[in-house]
Amino acid sequence: VWVVTYDLLRGDESWEGRVDAVTGEVVGFRSLVVHARARGAVYPRTVTEAEVDAPMPFVTVQTESGAVTGDDAGVFPFAGGRLTSGLDGPFFTTVCSDGCSNPPQADFDSDVGAGLVDFGSGGDQQVGNGVSTRAERNAFYHLSRVRRVGRAWLPSEPWFDQPMTVNVNIASTCNASYNSGSNTTNFYRSGGGCNNTGEVADVMYHEWGHGVDLNTRGADGATGEGTADVVSIQMTHSPLIGPYFRTDGGPVRNVDRTTSSNGLMTRTNVGSVCASGSGAQGYAVHCEGQIWGQTAWDLAQSLTAKYGDRTGWRVSERLFFTSLPDAGGYLPTDAFPIYDAYVAADDDDGNLANGTPNGQEI
């Protein structure tokens, strides 16, 4: 055979073709670049589950040839030699806060040359496994996952590609937050009857949901809390927001009106359920926001009944994310009511007068 090698013009891959010297038939064709992978163990959703192997999407790795960023499966080109990496990349940078140890920050370093960047498993709170902590791995993985879903539906929204700092193992308990000024998400250690919020996927989806809410249309605090809960609903297909947020197994909220202790929440009975606060109707935002959360859960159930589980949830996900640029408050009197945004997102022919495919369900 003749062996022919060439490089792509962009300079990042070499290929080899093998051609039969008599017949001219191509008998072999391969990339000469070895593709390596970044991985780590995470909880699929919450702390009572067994850790599973997962890719670390879009993680940046230092190679002997320079820095490379993996794809959404954690795969990156590798020509051999030493590899080093922290859990950071173009979209998320994890920071282990307030005195973490073993190591102080996620840190993989190996000259074995096997091409596997392995952040490992285990670790206990701010004490890692020698490479990373659970919260660092879980936060990087689950935030990468929800970003990928949101960006698929809203590819032109610039916020999805802005770098976010992810602070984990903060020396406090029973909370998490999103800071719009610094574009950071913040997750706390376990204690006070709560588990580590950087190890519960729903909490990460919720806090990231505040970011996508505030960077699309945005609205009042109650609608914002509801929107963040709906992000979690779309990712988990569950009405329980954050199971095992509490060490006794309790979630943060339950937005299924048929099983929630609040029952059906409406504009007229919210005052009998919620304490006063700064929501659109003057009640506590997390409580009042469940009017919107319950509505979104009911709509998802109607869509899955209509289309089946897979297609129904895909339609629910599409309507939710594509409505966000036009979705303001949950009240029909708001300037940009969510109902109108959903109907517009559902329209398939530019004519709302003839209805929309899922208008009955909406």
Short mmCIF file of C-alpha atoms in Angstrom, two decimals:
data_model
loop_
_atom_site.label_atom_id
_atom_site.label_comp_id
_atom_site.label_asym_id
_atom_site.label_seq_id
_atom_site.Cartn_x
_atom_site.Cartn_y
_atom_site.Cartn_z
CA VAL A 1 0.00 0.00 0.00
CA TRP A 2 0.85 3.62 -0.39
CA VAL A 3 0.59 5.55 2.91
CA VAL A 4 -0.47 9.18 2.51
CA THR A 5 -0.63 11.59 5.45
CA TYR A 6 -1.88 15.17 5.54
CA ASP A 7 -2.86 17.90 7.99
CA LEU A 8 -6.07 19.87 8.00
CA LEU A 9 -5.61 23.52 7.10
CA ARG A 10 -6.74 24.58 10.58
CA GLY A 11 -3.75 22.65 11.92
CA ASP A 12 -5.34 20.62 14.70
CA GLU A 13 -5.62 17.17 13.11
CA SER A 14 -3.54 14.84 10.98
CA TRP A 15 -4.99 12.04 8.86
CA GLU A 16 -3.60 8.94 7.21
CA GLY A 17 -4.93 7.19 4.12
CA ARG A 18 -3.75 3.76 2.93
CA VAL A 19 -4.20 2.99 -0.75
CA ASP A 20 -3.69 -0.34 -2.53
CA ALA A 21 -0.64 0.25 -4.74
CA VAL A 22 -2.03 -1.97 -7.51
CA THR A 23 -5.76 -1.22 -7.64
CA GLY A 24 -5.87 2.28 -6.13
CA GLU A 25 -8.54 1.17 -3.66
CA VAL A 26 -8.61 2.96 -0.31
CA VAL A 27 -8.00 0.21 2.24
CA GLY A 28 -7.57 2.31 5.37
CA PHE A 29 -8.34 5.79 6.64
CA ARG A 30 -7.83 7.13 10.17
CA SER A 31 -7.10 10.16 12.29
CA LEU A 32 -3.60 10.20 13.76
CA VAL A 33 -4.75 12.23 16.74
CA VAL A 34 -5.60 10.22 19.83
CA HIS A 35 -8.78 11.54 21.46
CA ALA A 36 -8.74 11.62 25.24
CA ARG A 37 -11.56 12.18 27.72
CA ALA A 38 -12.33 14.10 30.91
CA ARG A 39 -14.64 12.42 33.41
CA GLY A 40 -15.72 12.38 37.03
CA ALA A 41 -18.29 10.73 39.26
CA VAL A 42 -21.52 12.62 40.00
CA TYR A 43 -24.93 12.03 41.53
CA PRO A 44 -27.52 11.63 38.75
CA ARG A 45 -29.82 13.93 40.72
CA THR A 46 -29.42 13.89 44.49
CA VAL A 47 -27.26 12.72 47.37
CA THR A 48 -28.93 9.37 48.14
CA GLU A 49 -28.05 7.93 44.72
CA ALA A 50 -24.89 6.06 43.82
CA GLU A 51 -22.32 8.14 41.98
CA VAL A 52 -22.04 7.41 38.27
CA ASP A 53 -19.33 8.06 35.71
CA ALA A 54 -20.09 11.20 33.70
CA PRO A 55 -18.25 13.33 31.13
CA MET A 56 -17.00 16.75 32.18
CA PRO A 57 -18.31 18.82 29.24
CA PHE A 58 -16.24 21.62 27.70
CA VAL A 59 -13.49 21.35 30.29
CA THR A 60 -10.16 23.00 29.50
CA VAL A 61 -7.10 20.75 29.64
CA GLN A 62 -3.45 21.77 29.50
CA THR A 63 -1.46 19.44 27.25
CA GLU A 64 2.18 19.51 26.25
CA SER A 65 0.99 21.06 22.98
CA GLY A 66 -1.04 23.78 24.68
CA ALA A 67 -4.52 24.26 26.12
CA VAL A 68 -7.46 22.44 24.53
CA THR A 69 -11.16 22.40 25.38
CA GLY A 70 -13.15 19.20 25.22
CA ASP A 71 -16.55 18.79 23.63
CA ASP A 72 -19.84 18.11 25.39
CA ALA A 73 -18.76 14.51 25.92
CA GLY A 74 -15.50 15.59 27.55
CA VAL A 75 -13.47 14.40 24.53
CA PHE A 76 -10.39 16.35 23.43
CA PRO A 77 -7.45 15.75 21.05
CA PHE A 78 -4.37 14.29 22.70
CA ALA A 79 -0.93 13.53 21.30
CA GLY A 80 0.54 12.03 24.44
CA GLY A 81 2.40 13.38 27.44
CA ARG A 82 1.44 15.20 30.60
CA LEU A 83 -2.11 16.46 31.23
CA THR A 84 -3.30 18.96 33.84
CA SER A 85 -6.76 20.40 34.46
CA GLY A 86 -8.97 22.11 36.98
CA LEU A 87 -12.75 21.95 36.67
CA ASP A 88 -13.02 25.02 34.50
CA GLY A 89 -13.67 25.89 30.90
CA PRO A 90 -15.06 28.66 28.69
CA PHE A 91 -18.52 28.51 30.30
CA PHE A 92 -18.02 27.48 33.94
CA THR A 93 -15.17 27.87 36.41
CA THR A 94 -15.54 26.07 39.72
CA VAL A 95 -14.17 27.64 42.89
CA CYS A 96 -13.99 25.59 46.09
CA SER A 97 -14.63 28.28 48.69
CA ASP A 98 -13.76 28.93 52.32
CA GLY A 99 -10.89 26.64 53.13
CA CYS A 100 -11.18 23.50 51.02
CA SER A 101 -8.47 20.88 51.21
CA ASN A 102 -7.15 17.79 49.41
CA PRO A 103 -6.87 19.76 47.13
CA PRO A 104 -7.78 23.45 47.73
CA GLN A 105 -9.19 23.52 44.18
CA ALA A 106 -9.96 20.76 41.70
CA ASP A 107 -6.59 19.77 40.27
CA PHE A 108 -5.78 16.86 37.97
CA ASP A 109 -2.12 16.31 37.07
CA SER A 110 -0.74 13.18 35.41
CA ASP A 111 2.18 12.32 33.15
CA VAL A 112 1.10 8.71 32.65
CA GLY A 113 0.05 9.54 29.10
CA ALA A 114 -3.13 7.45 29.14
CA GLY A 115 -5.29 10.35 27.95
CA LEU A 116 -7.82 10.13 30.79
CA VAL A 117 -8.44 13.21 32.90
CA ASP A 118 -10.19 11.62 35.87
CA PHE A 119 -11.55 13.83 38.65
CA GLY A 120 -12.51 10.71 40.56
CA SER A 121 -15.30 9.98 42.99
CA GLY A 122 -16.08 10.56 46.63
CA GLY A 123 -14.78 13.29 48.87
CA ASP A 124 -16.48 14.70 51.94
CA GLN A 125 -17.80 18.25 51.80
CA GLN A 126 -14.85 20.62 51.41
CA VAL A 127 -12.37 17.76 51.81
CA GLY A 128 -11.72 16.27 48.39
CA ASN A 129 -10.52 12.92 47.09
CA GLY A 130 -7.07 14.26 46.23
CA VAL A 131 -8.30 15.61 42.88
CA SER A 132 -11.72 17.22 43.47
CA THR A 133 -14.74 17.47 45.75
CA ARG A 134 -18.19 16.09 45.00
CA ALA A 135 -19.69 19.57 44.83
CA GLU A 136 -17.14 20.73 42.25
CA ARG A 137 -17.85 17.75 40.00
CA ASN A 138 -21.63 17.89 40.39
CA ALA A 139 -21.88 21.62 39.88
CA PHE A 140 -19.67 21.63 36.79
CA TYR A 141 -21.52 18.69 35.24
CA HIS A 142 -25.13 19.67 35.97
CA LEU A 143 -24.68 23.34 35.10
CA SER A 144 -23.05 22.31 31.82
CA ARG A 145 -26.02 20.03 31.17
CA VAL A 146 -28.73 22.64 31.76
CA ARG A 147 -26.82 25.25 29.76
CA ARG A 148 -26.67 22.86 26.81
CA VAL A 149 -30.45 22.34 26.91
CA GLY A 150 -31.27 26.04 27.16
CA ARG A 151 -28.86 27.06 24.44
CA ALA A 152 -30.26 24.46 22.06
CA TRP A 153 -33.61 26.28 22.11
CA LEU A 154 -32.22 29.84 22.25
CA PRO A 155 -28.98 29.72 20.24
CA SER A 156 -28.81 33.48 19.68
CA GLU A 157 -29.03 34.49 23.35
CA PRO A 158 -25.54 35.79 24.23
CA TRP A 159 -25.81 35.04 27.97
CA PHE A 160 -25.38 31.31 27.39
CA ASP A 161 -21.81 31.87 26.25
CA GLN A 162 -20.79 34.24 29.05
CA PRO A 163 -18.42 32.67 31.60
CA MET A 164 -19.96 31.86 34.98
CA THR A 165 -18.07 31.39 38.24
CA VAL A 166 -19.44 28.53 40.33
CA ASN A 167 -18.68 28.83 44.05
CA VAL A 168 -19.16 25.58 45.99
CA ASN A 169 -18.68 24.38 49.56
CA ILE A 170 -19.34 27.88 50.89
CA ALA A 171 -19.17 27.93 54.69
CA SER A 172 -22.90 28.32 55.26
CA THR A 173 -25.92 26.03 55.04
CA CYS A 174 -29.42 25.51 53.66
CA ASN A 175 -29.25 27.87 50.72
CA ALA A 176 -27.90 28.66 47.26
CA SER A 177 -28.04 31.77 45.10
CA TYR A 178 -27.44 33.40 41.75
CA ASN A 179 -25.74 36.81 41.57
CA SER A 180 -26.61 38.64 38.38
CA GLY A 181 -24.01 41.39 38.87
CA SER A 182 -21.10 38.95 38.88
CA ASN A 183 -22.82 36.12 36.99
CA THR A 184 -22.03 33.63 39.74
CA THR A 185 -23.88 30.69 41.24
CA ASN A 186 -23.21 29.89 44.90
CA PHE A 187 -23.76 26.61 46.74
CA TYR A 188 -23.42 25.83 50.46
CA ARG A 189 -22.09 23.00 52.59
CA SER A 190 -24.31 20.58 54.46
CA GLY A 191 -25.48 21.33 57.97
CA GLY A 192 -28.49 22.65 59.84
CA GLY A 193 -30.66 19.83 58.55
CA CYS A 194 -29.72 20.37 54.90
CA ASN A 195 -27.46 18.56 52.46
CA ASN A 196 -24.74 20.21 50.40
CA THR A 197 -26.60 22.28 47.80
CA GLY A 198 -23.74 21.79 45.33
CA GLU A 199 -24.60 18.10 45.25
CA VAL A 200 -28.33 18.38 44.42
CA ALA A 201 -28.92 18.82 40.68
CA ASP A 202 -32.32 20.52 41.04
CA VAL A 203 -30.80 23.32 43.12
CA MET A 204 -28.23 23.97 40.40
CA TYR A 205 -30.90 23.97 37.70
CA HIS A 206 -32.97 26.39 39.78
CA GLU A 207 -30.15 28.87 40.42
CA TRP A 208 -29.06 28.76 36.78
CA GLY A 209 -32.75 29.35 35.98
CA HIS A 210 -32.56 32.71 37.73
CA GLY A 211 -29.77 33.60 35.34
CA VAL A 212 -31.67 32.69 32.19
CA ASP A 213 -34.77 34.47 33.54
CA LEU A 214 -32.92 37.71 34.30
CA ASN A 215 -31.02 37.61 31.02
CA THR A 216 -34.07 37.15 28.79
CA ARG A 217 -37.24 39.08 29.71
CA GLY A 218 -37.29 38.80 33.51
CA ALA A 219 -40.07 39.99 35.79
CA ASP A 220 -41.09 40.22 39.44
CA GLY A 221 -39.56 38.06 42.15
CA ALA A 222 -42.42 35.56 42.39
CA THR A 223 -42.40 34.94 38.64
CA GLY A 224 -38.62 34.63 38.76
CA GLU A 225 -38.77 31.95 41.46
CA GLY A 226 -41.45 30.13 39.51
CA THR A 227 -39.40 30.32 36.31
CA ALA A 228 -36.34 28.91 38.10
CA ASP A 229 -38.49 26.04 39.41
CA VAL A 230 -39.77 25.38 35.88
CA VAL A 231 -36.19 25.03 34.64
CA SER A 232 -35.77 22.26 37.20
CA ILE A 233 -39.08 20.68 36.15
CA GLN A 234 -37.99 20.58 32.50
CA MET A 235 -34.69 18.92 33.43
CA THR A 236 -35.98 16.33 35.92
CA HIS A 237 -39.56 15.75 34.75
CA SER A 238 -40.54 15.85 38.41
CA PRO A 239 -42.70 18.24 40.47
CA LEU A 240 -40.35 17.89 43.45
CA ILE A 241 -37.83 20.69 43.45
CA GLY A 242 -34.67 19.44 45.16
CA PRO A 243 -35.44 16.08 46.79
CA TYR A 244 -33.07 15.55 49.71
CA PHE A 245 -32.33 19.24 49.93
CA ARG A 246 -33.15 18.46 53.54
CA THR A 247 -31.40 15.57 55.24
CA ASP A 248 -34.78 13.99 56.08
CA GLY A 249 -35.47 13.69 52.34
CA GLY A 250 -37.76 16.67 52.01
CA PRO A 251 -37.61 18.76 48.81
CA VAL A 252 -37.55 22.53 48.68
CA ARG A 253 -41.01 22.59 47.08
CA ASN A 254 -43.63 20.37 45.49
CA VAL A 255 -45.46 21.98 42.56
CA ASP A 256 -47.93 19.16 41.97
CA ARG A 257 -51.23 20.61 43.19
CA THR A 258 -52.62 17.10 43.77
CA THR A 259 -49.91 16.09 46.25
CA SER A 260 -48.62 19.40 47.62
CA SER A 261 -49.72 20.35 51.12
CA ASN A 262 -50.65 23.76 49.65
CA GLY A 263 -53.21 22.21 47.30
CA LEU A 264 -54.19 24.16 44.21
CA MET A 265 -52.78 27.68 44.40
CA THR A 266 -54.56 30.50 42.58
CA ARG A 267 -54.56 34.28 42.48
CA THR A 268 -57.54 34.34 44.80
CA ASN A 269 -56.38 31.95 47.53
CA VAL A 270 -52.66 32.75 47.62
CA GLY A 271 -53.13 34.94 50.69
CA SER A 272 -54.38 31.98 52.71
CA VAL A 273 -51.25 29.96 51.85
CA CYS A 274 -48.37 32.44 51.68
CA ALA A 275 -46.91 34.96 54.09
CA SER A 276 -46.57 38.57 52.99
CA GLY A 277 -43.58 39.49 50.87
CA SER A 278 -42.40 41.16 47.67
CA GLY A 279 -44.16 39.06 45.03
CA ALA A 280 -46.43 40.48 42.34
CA GLN A 281 -49.43 40.15 44.65
CA GLY A 282 -47.57 41.06 47.82
CA TYR A 283 -46.66 37.58 49.10
CA ALA A 284 -43.41 35.69 49.73
CA VAL A 285 -41.79 35.12 46.36
CA HIS A 286 -40.95 31.42 46.76
CA CYS A 287 -44.50 30.68 47.86
CA GLU A 288 -46.35 32.92 45.41
CA GLY A 289 -44.17 31.66 42.55
CA GLN A 290 -45.72 28.22 42.95
CA ILE A 291 -48.83 29.50 41.14
CA TRP A 292 -46.66 29.59 38.02
CA GLY A 293 -44.82 26.38 38.95
CA GLN A 294 -48.06 24.43 39.40
CA THR A 295 -49.34 25.75 36.07
CA ALA A 296 -46.21 24.63 34.24
CA TRP A 297 -46.40 21.18 35.84
CA ASP A 298 -50.08 20.82 34.88
CA LEU A 299 -49.28 21.85 31.31
CA ALA A 300 -46.51 19.25 31.08
CA GLN A 301 -48.95 16.58 32.25
CA SER A 302 -51.46 17.65 29.58
CA LEU A 303 -48.80 17.55 26.87
CA THR A 304 -47.50 14.10 27.87
CA ALA A 305 -51.08 12.82 27.95
CA LYS A 306 -51.54 14.15 24.43
CA TYR A 307 -48.24 13.09 22.84
CA GLY A 308 -46.75 10.45 25.12
CA ASP A 309 -43.90 10.93 27.56
CA ARG A 310 -40.96 11.70 25.28
CA THR A 311 -42.65 13.98 22.78
CA GLY A 312 -44.81 15.62 25.43
CA TRP A 313 -41.82 16.64 27.50
CA ARG A 314 -39.97 17.84 24.41
CA VAL A 315 -42.91 20.09 23.51
CA SER A 316 -43.07 21.34 27.10
CA GLU A 317 -39.34 22.10 27.06
CA ARG A 318 -39.55 23.88 23.71
CA LEU A 319 -42.50 26.05 24.70
CA PHE A 320 -40.88 27.04 27.98
CA PHE A 321 -37.45 28.02 26.69
CA THR A 322 -38.58 29.65 23.45
CA SER A 323 -41.18 31.71 25.33
CA LEU A 324 -38.63 33.24 27.72
CA PRO A 325 -37.63 36.26 25.58
CA ASP A 326 -41.29 37.36 25.60
CA ALA A 327 -42.30 36.06 29.04
CA GLY A 328 -42.61 38.58 31.86
CA GLY A 329 -45.03 38.15 34.74
CA TYR A 330 -47.37 35.27 35.41
CA LEU A 331 -50.36 37.59 35.88
CA PRO A 332 -52.54 38.24 32.80
CA THR A 333 -52.41 41.97 33.57
CA ASP A 334 -48.62 42.13 33.23
CA ALA A 335 -47.06 43.90 30.24
CA PHE A 336 -45.60 40.62 28.96
CA PRO A 337 -47.79 37.85 30.39
CA ILE A 338 -46.41 34.32 30.21
CA TYR A 339 -49.67 33.07 28.69
CA ASP A 340 -49.24 35.33 25.65
CA ALA A 341 -45.58 34.30 25.31
CA TYR A 342 -46.54 30.61 25.34
CA VAL A 343 -49.25 31.05 22.71
CA ALA A 344 -46.82 32.96 20.47
CA ALA A 345 -44.16 30.25 20.95
CA ASP A 346 -46.72 27.59 20.05
CA ASP A 347 -47.96 29.33 16.88
CA ASP A 348 -47.06 27.47 13.70
CA ASP A 349 -48.42 29.68 10.91
CA GLY A 350 -48.18 33.31 12.00
CA ASN A 351 -51.91 33.55 12.57
CA LEU A 352 -53.06 33.42 16.18
CA ALA A 353 -56.67 33.90 15.12
CA ASN A 354 -56.90 30.28 13.96
CA GLY A 355 -55.50 28.89 17.18
CA THR A 356 -52.22 27.10 17.92
CA PRO A 357 -51.37 23.38 17.94
CA ASN A 358 -51.43 23.19 21.75
CA GLY A 359 -53.70 26.11 22.49
CA GLN A 360 -56.22 23.93 24.32
CA GLU A 361 -53.57 22.59 26.68
CA ILE A 362 -52.02 26.02 27.25
#
